[in-house]
Short mmCIF file of C-alpha atoms in Angstrom, two decimals:
data_model
loop_
_atom_site.label_atom_id
_atom_site.label_comp_id
_atom_site.label_asym_id
_atom_site.label_seq_id
_atom_site.Cartn_x
_atom_site.Cartn_y
_atom_site.Cartn_z
CA UNK A 1 -17.06 105.65 -66.82
CA UNK A 2 -15.97 106.26 -63.24
CA UNK A 3 -13.89 103.74 -61.31
CA UNK A 4 -16.22 102.83 -58.45
CA UNK A 5 -13.47 101.53 -56.18
CA UNK A 6 -12.20 105.02 -55.42
CA UNK A 7 -15.62 106.04 -54.05
CA UNK A 8 -15.45 103.22 -51.51
CA UNK A 9 -12.21 104.40 -49.87
CA UNK A 10 -12.96 105.96 -46.43
CA UNK A 11 -12.56 109.73 -46.23
CA UNK A 12 -10.38 109.28 -43.15
CA UNK A 13 -9.65 106.48 -40.65
CA UNK A 14 -11.55 108.16 -37.80
CA UNK A 15 -14.42 109.47 -39.95
CA UNK A 16 -14.93 106.99 -42.80
CA UNK A 17 -17.96 108.88 -44.17
CA UNK A 18 -16.42 112.31 -43.65
CA UNK A 19 -18.77 115.14 -42.71
CA UNK A 20 -22.44 115.87 -43.27
CA UNK A 21 -22.34 118.92 -45.54
CA UNK A 22 -25.84 119.92 -44.41
CA UNK A 23 -24.44 120.74 -40.98
CA UNK A 24 -21.59 122.91 -42.24
CA UNK A 25 -22.47 126.57 -41.69
CA UNK A 26 -22.66 128.47 -44.96
CA UNK A 27 -22.15 125.40 -47.15
CA UNK A 28 -23.95 125.86 -50.48
CA UNK A 29 -23.23 122.47 -52.03
CA UNK A 30 -26.80 121.33 -52.56
CA UNK A 31 -28.15 124.70 -53.70
CA UNK A 32 -25.22 124.95 -56.14
CA UNK A 33 -26.02 121.51 -57.54
CA UNK A 34 -29.71 122.42 -57.84
CA UNK A 35 -28.80 125.46 -59.94
CA UNK A 36 -26.37 123.46 -62.09
CA UNK A 37 -29.14 120.91 -62.79
CA UNK A 38 -31.83 123.49 -63.52
CA UNK A 39 -33.08 123.58 -67.10
CA UNK A 40 -35.42 126.09 -68.73
CA UNK A 41 -37.13 125.42 -72.05
CA UNK A 42 -38.66 128.72 -73.26
CA UNK A 43 -41.19 126.75 -75.32
CA UNK A 44 -42.65 125.36 -72.09
CA UNK A 45 -41.84 128.23 -69.73
CA UNK A 46 -43.22 131.26 -71.55
CA UNK A 47 -41.10 134.30 -70.83
CA UNK A 48 -38.36 132.21 -69.27
CA UNK A 49 -34.76 132.55 -70.39
CA UNK A 50 -33.34 129.39 -71.94
CA UNK A 51 -30.93 127.53 -69.68
CA UNK A 52 -29.16 124.20 -70.13
CA UNK A 53 -28.07 122.04 -67.24
CA UNK A 54 -24.34 121.51 -66.69
CA UNK A 55 -24.40 117.74 -66.25
CA UNK A 56 -20.66 117.31 -66.70
CA UNK A 57 -20.05 119.94 -64.03
CA UNK A 58 -22.53 118.19 -61.74
CA UNK A 59 -20.80 114.83 -62.12
CA UNK A 60 -17.32 116.29 -61.56
CA UNK A 61 -18.42 118.12 -58.40
CA UNK A 62 -20.17 115.02 -57.03
CA UNK A 63 -17.11 112.87 -57.75
CA UNK A 64 -14.86 115.29 -55.86
CA UNK A 65 -17.20 115.50 -52.87
CA UNK A 66 -17.88 111.75 -52.65
CA UNK A 67 -14.20 110.85 -52.79
CA UNK A 68 -12.72 113.65 -50.67
CA UNK A 69 -15.34 114.99 -48.22
CA UNK A 70 -18.39 112.83 -47.61
CA UNK A 71 -20.23 109.59 -48.27
CA UNK A 72 -23.74 110.83 -48.97
CA UNK A 73 -26.65 109.06 -50.66
CA UNK A 74 -28.22 112.30 -51.87
CA UNK A 75 -25.01 113.24 -53.65
CA UNK A 76 -24.80 109.71 -55.07
CA UNK A 77 -28.37 110.00 -56.37
CA UNK A 78 -27.66 113.36 -58.01
CA UNK A 79 -24.46 111.91 -59.47
CA UNK A 80 -26.47 109.00 -60.90
CA UNK A 81 -28.88 111.44 -62.56
CA UNK A 82 -25.93 113.27 -64.14
CA UNK A 83 -24.47 109.98 -65.38
CA UNK A 84 -27.81 109.01 -66.94
CA UNK A 85 -28.06 112.33 -68.76
CA UNK A 86 -24.54 111.93 -70.13
CA UNK A 87 -24.13 108.18 -70.66
CA UNK A 88 -27.62 106.65 -70.76
CA UNK A 89 -28.10 103.11 -69.46
CA UNK A 90 -24.38 102.64 -68.91
CA UNK A 91 -24.38 105.65 -66.60
CA UNK A 92 -27.48 104.41 -64.81
CA UNK A 93 -25.91 101.01 -64.22
CA UNK A 94 -22.79 102.66 -62.79
CA UNK A 95 -24.82 104.94 -60.53
CA UNK A 96 -26.98 102.15 -59.12
CA UNK A 97 -23.92 100.04 -58.36
CA UNK A 98 -22.24 103.01 -56.67
CA UNK A 99 -25.26 103.49 -54.39
CA UNK A 100 -25.18 99.76 -53.61
CA UNK A 101 -21.48 99.97 -52.78
CA UNK A 102 -21.91 102.95 -50.46
CA UNK A 103 -24.77 101.28 -48.59
CA UNK A 104 -22.78 98.10 -48.17
CA UNK A 105 -19.49 99.70 -47.15
CA UNK A 106 -20.63 102.67 -45.04
CA UNK A 107 -24.04 101.70 -43.63
CA UNK A 108 -23.18 102.68 -40.03
CA UNK A 109 -21.91 106.18 -40.89
CA UNK A 110 -23.50 107.04 -44.25
CA UNK A 111 -25.34 110.35 -44.75
CA UNK A 112 -28.10 111.38 -44.57
CA UNK A 113 -29.79 109.61 -41.69
CA UNK A 114 -26.78 109.24 -39.38
CA UNK A 115 -27.66 111.16 -36.23
CA UNK A 116 -25.29 110.74 -33.28
CA UNK A 117 -24.61 107.10 -34.11
CA UNK A 118 -28.33 106.44 -34.64
CA UNK A 119 -29.59 105.55 -38.10
CA UNK A 120 -32.80 107.40 -38.98
CA UNK A 121 -34.23 105.11 -41.66
CA UNK A 122 -36.91 107.40 -43.20
CA UNK A 123 -34.31 110.10 -43.82
CA UNK A 124 -31.78 107.66 -45.22
CA UNK A 125 -34.40 106.09 -47.51
CA UNK A 126 -35.49 109.42 -49.00
CA UNK A 127 -32.74 109.84 -51.66
CA UNK A 128 -33.12 106.16 -52.56
CA UNK A 129 -36.86 106.56 -53.12
CA UNK A 130 -36.03 109.64 -55.21
CA UNK A 131 -34.09 107.32 -57.51
CA UNK A 132 -36.92 104.82 -57.59
CA UNK A 133 -39.95 107.03 -58.03
CA UNK A 134 -39.31 110.77 -58.45
CA UNK A 135 -40.53 112.55 -61.55
CA UNK A 136 -37.14 114.24 -62.09
CA UNK A 137 -35.13 111.04 -62.05
CA UNK A 138 -37.61 109.00 -64.08
CA UNK A 139 -37.66 111.81 -66.66
CA UNK A 140 -33.90 111.41 -67.11
CA UNK A 141 -34.27 107.65 -67.66
CA UNK A 142 -37.16 108.17 -70.08
CA UNK A 143 -34.89 110.27 -72.31
CA UNK A 144 -32.29 107.54 -72.79
CA UNK A 145 -32.37 106.55 -76.49
CA UNK A 146 -33.95 103.15 -77.11
CA UNK A 147 -33.53 103.07 -80.89
CA UNK A 148 -30.60 103.91 -83.16
CA UNK A 149 -32.01 103.77 -86.71
CA UNK A 150 -29.56 104.09 -89.56
CA UNK A 151 -30.06 107.55 -91.02
CA UNK A 152 -33.02 108.22 -88.73
CA UNK A 153 -33.85 109.90 -85.43
CA UNK A 154 -33.26 107.95 -82.21
CA UNK A 155 -36.39 107.62 -80.08
CA UNK A 156 -36.74 107.29 -76.31
CA UNK A 157 -39.52 106.31 -73.91
CA UNK A 158 -40.50 109.97 -73.51
CA UNK A 159 -41.15 110.10 -77.27
CA UNK A 160 -43.34 107.01 -76.99
CA UNK A 161 -45.33 108.45 -74.09
CA UNK A 162 -45.91 111.66 -76.01
CA UNK A 163 -46.86 109.67 -79.12
CA UNK A 164 -49.61 108.02 -77.11
CA UNK A 165 -51.00 111.49 -76.36
CA UNK A 166 -51.03 112.20 -80.09
CA UNK A 167 -52.76 108.93 -80.87
CA UNK A 168 -55.33 109.62 -78.15
CA UNK A 169 -56.19 112.95 -79.75
CA UNK A 170 -56.63 111.18 -83.10
CA UNK A 171 -58.94 108.56 -81.59
CA UNK A 172 -61.06 111.31 -80.07
CA UNK A 173 -61.20 113.05 -83.47
CA UNK A 174 -59.77 116.16 -81.83
CA UNK A 175 -58.15 117.54 -84.97
CA UNK A 176 -57.12 120.86 -83.43
CA UNK A 177 -55.41 119.14 -80.51
CA UNK A 178 -53.81 116.65 -82.89
CA UNK A 179 -52.36 119.45 -85.03
CA UNK A 180 -51.20 121.35 -81.95
CA UNK A 181 -49.28 118.32 -80.73
CA UNK A 182 -47.74 117.78 -84.16
CA UNK A 183 -46.52 121.38 -84.18
CA UNK A 184 -44.88 120.73 -80.80
CA UNK A 185 -42.80 118.02 -82.47
CA UNK A 186 -44.64 114.93 -81.25
CA UNK A 187 -44.50 111.80 -83.40
CA UNK A 188 -46.91 108.89 -83.71
CA UNK A 189 -46.48 105.54 -81.99
CA UNK A 190 -46.06 104.05 -85.46
CA UNK A 191 -43.03 106.30 -85.97
CA UNK A 192 -41.57 105.07 -82.67
CA UNK A 193 -42.05 101.43 -83.69
CA UNK A 194 -40.57 102.17 -87.13
CA UNK A 195 -37.52 103.71 -85.47
CA UNK A 196 -36.90 100.50 -83.52
CA UNK A 197 -37.53 98.37 -86.61
CA UNK A 198 -34.90 100.40 -88.52
CA UNK A 199 -32.29 99.85 -85.81
CA UNK A 200 -29.68 97.17 -86.63
CA UNK A 201 -30.19 93.99 -84.63
CA UNK A 202 -26.79 94.21 -82.95
CA UNK A 203 -27.58 97.69 -81.64
CA UNK A 204 -30.92 96.54 -80.26
CA UNK A 205 -29.20 93.59 -78.60
CA UNK A 206 -26.65 95.95 -77.04
CA UNK A 207 -29.41 98.24 -75.73
CA UNK A 208 -31.29 95.28 -74.26
CA UNK A 209 -28.07 94.06 -72.65
CA UNK A 210 -27.44 97.45 -71.01
CA UNK A 211 -31.07 97.62 -69.89
CA UNK A 212 -30.79 94.13 -68.40
CA UNK A 213 -27.67 95.17 -66.50
CA UNK A 214 -29.60 98.12 -65.03
CA UNK A 215 -32.43 95.79 -64.02
CA UNK A 216 -29.95 93.46 -62.34
CA UNK A 217 -28.30 96.38 -60.52
CA UNK A 218 -31.67 97.63 -59.28
CA UNK A 219 -32.69 94.15 -58.11
CA UNK A 220 -29.43 93.82 -56.18
CA UNK A 221 -29.87 97.28 -54.65
CA UNK A 222 -33.46 96.51 -53.67
CA UNK A 223 -32.42 93.22 -52.07
CA UNK A 224 -29.68 94.96 -50.08
CA UNK A 225 -32.14 97.61 -48.87
CA UNK A 226 -34.59 94.89 -47.85
CA UNK A 227 -31.83 93.41 -45.68
CA UNK A 228 -30.55 96.71 -44.25
CA UNK A 229 -33.74 98.68 -43.58
CA UNK A 230 -35.87 97.30 -40.76
CA UNK A 231 -39.06 99.29 -41.43
CA UNK A 232 -38.98 102.42 -43.57
CA UNK A 233 -37.26 101.09 -46.67
CA UNK A 234 -37.10 102.90 -50.02
CA UNK A 235 -39.52 102.36 -52.90
CA UNK A 236 -38.12 101.34 -56.30
CA UNK A 237 -41.34 100.14 -57.95
CA UNK A 238 -41.74 102.96 -60.48
CA UNK A 239 -38.21 102.64 -61.86
CA UNK A 240 -38.51 98.85 -61.97
CA UNK A 241 -41.84 99.11 -63.79
CA UNK A 242 -40.32 101.56 -66.28
CA UNK A 243 -37.57 99.06 -67.06
CA UNK A 244 -40.20 96.38 -67.70
CA UNK A 245 -42.17 98.70 -69.99
CA UNK A 246 -39.06 99.64 -71.98
CA UNK A 247 -38.06 96.01 -72.44
CA UNK A 248 -41.56 95.01 -73.53
CA UNK A 249 -41.64 97.87 -76.04
CA UNK A 250 -38.24 97.03 -77.54
CA UNK A 251 -38.92 93.31 -77.84
CA UNK A 252 -42.39 93.93 -79.26
CA UNK A 253 -41.20 96.53 -81.79
CA UNK A 254 -38.22 94.54 -83.05
CA UNK A 255 -38.84 93.14 -86.55
CA UNK A 256 -37.31 89.79 -85.56
CA UNK A 257 -36.38 88.07 -82.30
CA UNK A 258 -33.38 89.83 -80.78
CA UNK A 259 -30.64 87.80 -79.13
CA UNK A 260 -31.01 88.03 -75.38
CA UNK A 261 -28.06 89.40 -73.39
CA UNK A 262 -25.43 86.73 -72.97
CA UNK A 263 -25.92 84.84 -69.76
CA UNK A 264 -23.05 85.02 -67.31
CA UNK A 265 -21.25 81.70 -67.24
CA UNK A 266 -21.62 79.86 -63.97
CA UNK A 267 -18.72 78.93 -61.73
CA UNK A 268 -18.19 75.67 -63.61
CA UNK A 269 -17.79 77.52 -66.88
CA UNK A 270 -19.80 77.14 -70.05
CA UNK A 271 -20.98 78.97 -73.12
CA UNK A 272 -23.71 81.58 -72.99
CA UNK A 273 -27.18 80.72 -74.20
CA UNK A 274 -28.77 83.17 -76.63
CA UNK A 275 -32.39 83.92 -77.32
CA UNK A 276 -32.23 81.89 -80.52
CA UNK A 277 -31.53 78.80 -78.43
CA UNK A 278 -27.98 78.16 -79.64
CA UNK A 279 -24.97 77.47 -77.51
CA UNK A 280 -24.28 75.08 -74.71
CA UNK A 281 -26.78 74.57 -71.94
CA UNK A 282 -25.08 76.68 -69.28
CA UNK A 283 -28.07 76.21 -66.96
CA UNK A 284 -28.15 72.42 -67.09
CA UNK A 285 -27.04 72.13 -63.47
CA UNK A 286 -28.99 72.90 -60.31
CA UNK A 287 -29.81 76.48 -59.37
CA UNK A 288 -26.78 77.89 -57.59
CA UNK A 289 -28.24 80.93 -55.83
CA UNK A 290 -31.20 83.25 -55.46
CA UNK A 291 -29.79 85.57 -58.15
CA UNK A 292 -29.31 82.58 -60.45
CA UNK A 293 -32.94 81.56 -59.90
CA UNK A 294 -34.29 84.98 -60.83
CA UNK A 295 -31.98 85.17 -63.85
CA UNK A 296 -33.44 81.91 -65.13
CA UNK A 297 -36.97 83.22 -64.60
CA UNK A 298 -36.05 86.25 -66.74
CA UNK A 299 -34.71 83.93 -69.45
CA UNK A 300 -37.97 81.96 -69.40
CA UNK A 301 -39.89 85.22 -69.75
CA UNK A 302 -37.76 86.24 -72.75
CA UNK A 303 -38.28 82.85 -74.42
CA UNK A 304 -42.06 82.95 -73.96
CA UNK A 305 -42.18 86.57 -75.12
CA UNK A 306 -40.65 85.50 -78.43
CA UNK A 307 -42.60 82.28 -78.91
CA UNK A 308 -45.95 83.46 -77.51
CA UNK A 309 -45.98 87.23 -78.15
CA UNK A 310 -49.66 87.61 -77.24
CA UNK A 311 -49.42 85.68 -73.96
CA UNK A 312 -49.62 87.58 -70.63
CA UNK A 313 -47.28 85.08 -68.97
CA UNK A 314 -43.96 86.88 -69.79
CA UNK A 315 -45.23 90.11 -68.24
CA UNK A 316 -46.34 88.21 -65.14
CA UNK A 317 -42.91 86.59 -64.83
CA UNK A 318 -41.24 90.00 -65.18
CA UNK A 319 -43.47 91.28 -62.41
CA UNK A 320 -42.59 88.30 -60.21
CA UNK A 321 -38.88 89.05 -60.63
CA UNK A 322 -39.50 92.72 -59.81
CA UNK A 323 -41.45 91.75 -56.68
CA UNK A 324 -38.65 89.41 -55.66
CA UNK A 325 -36.31 92.39 -55.31
CA UNK A 326 -38.68 94.40 -53.09
CA UNK A 327 -39.06 94.61 -49.35
CA UNK A 328 -42.42 93.42 -47.98
CA UNK A 329 -43.65 96.98 -47.49
CA UNK A 330 -42.62 98.06 -51.01
CA UNK A 331 -44.32 94.99 -52.44
CA UNK A 332 -47.44 95.68 -50.39
CA UNK A 333 -47.57 99.29 -51.64
CA UNK A 334 -47.07 98.12 -55.22
CA UNK A 335 -49.90 95.58 -55.05
CA UNK A 336 -52.45 97.45 -52.94
CA UNK A 337 -53.28 100.68 -54.76
CA UNK A 338 -56.02 101.98 -52.46
CA UNK A 339 -54.38 104.14 -49.78
CA UNK A 340 -57.18 103.63 -47.23
CA UNK A 341 -56.84 99.86 -47.56
CA UNK A 342 -53.05 100.15 -47.15
CA UNK A 343 -53.43 102.22 -43.98
CA UNK A 344 -56.00 99.86 -42.44
CA UNK A 345 -54.04 96.73 -43.28
CA UNK A 346 -50.72 98.12 -42.06
CA UNK A 347 -52.34 99.25 -38.83
CA UNK A 348 -53.72 95.73 -38.42
CA UNK A 349 -50.29 94.17 -39.04
CA UNK A 350 -48.47 96.72 -36.90
CA UNK A 351 -46.49 98.12 -39.83
CA UNK A 352 -45.54 101.74 -40.39
CA UNK A 353 -48.01 103.95 -42.20
CA UNK A 354 -47.31 104.58 -45.90
CA UNK A 355 -45.71 107.86 -46.86
CA UNK A 356 -48.02 110.24 -48.72
#
């Protein structure tokens, strides 16, 4: 994976974020990247010519631009998508931490949203919200393999979503639709669960560990945005919710309790505590920080999920942790689903109107 430190070196002493490529006459960077990312599946686009995306080319071009020419959140978001498509959760973790690093190191000059020394928050938030809620980016995350069965086919969240369509057709006794979906290659939810059950425990534990690292990276990014953006902050709720759904599916489908990711030892040192309860009590001391508090809440949720699998409490704790990483406006939008109510309440409180 990429060494993030090189992305955080200023482009030049007088222009740490370099230039805004959007303002360079004749520059085709973003249209070139769009074409490199474009995919055509002739099974879905009748008459279309098959085309595969060049994700390696996308990542190499973004690396060159971000290190040599510009510090740009849109490029960082596209780079993150390319990393996800090539390296799964490990790539996603790297991408989220890169975005965090750019925001922290270059906030005053970062593109887009830097207009004559004035930061235009809605423009700057746009590529971040693309990471957190766009169909294109979520589709990339949904295709990251969740299972690695020995001698079987790995399954991802996209497979599980499609399996639910197949099951729905069966419940409605729509045999023709059911057969049509089978011919398209869809599998049943039972097949998805079986794929997880056939995955060795150590592989499941590794997947959960990588997923947890992505959740931590997103929580840290969300907290930073809550501190940096005064009003029009980005929305990460959809990506955060997807992480929760993936974790719940993996833990629920595992044939036996899977060891939780090793807890990071605190400053005083100590052994990690696993999901089975072994090891030294690394959390015996007082809570050291906000991040430490939320980590412990996640551990409580994991414990209850194993010991009380039918209880709603673990899901509620997961949601509380997710809310803890949101700005007030993002939390408000996540909780209040009715747009008219959101508009009326935000007008009453003097907050900005929600984006459609």
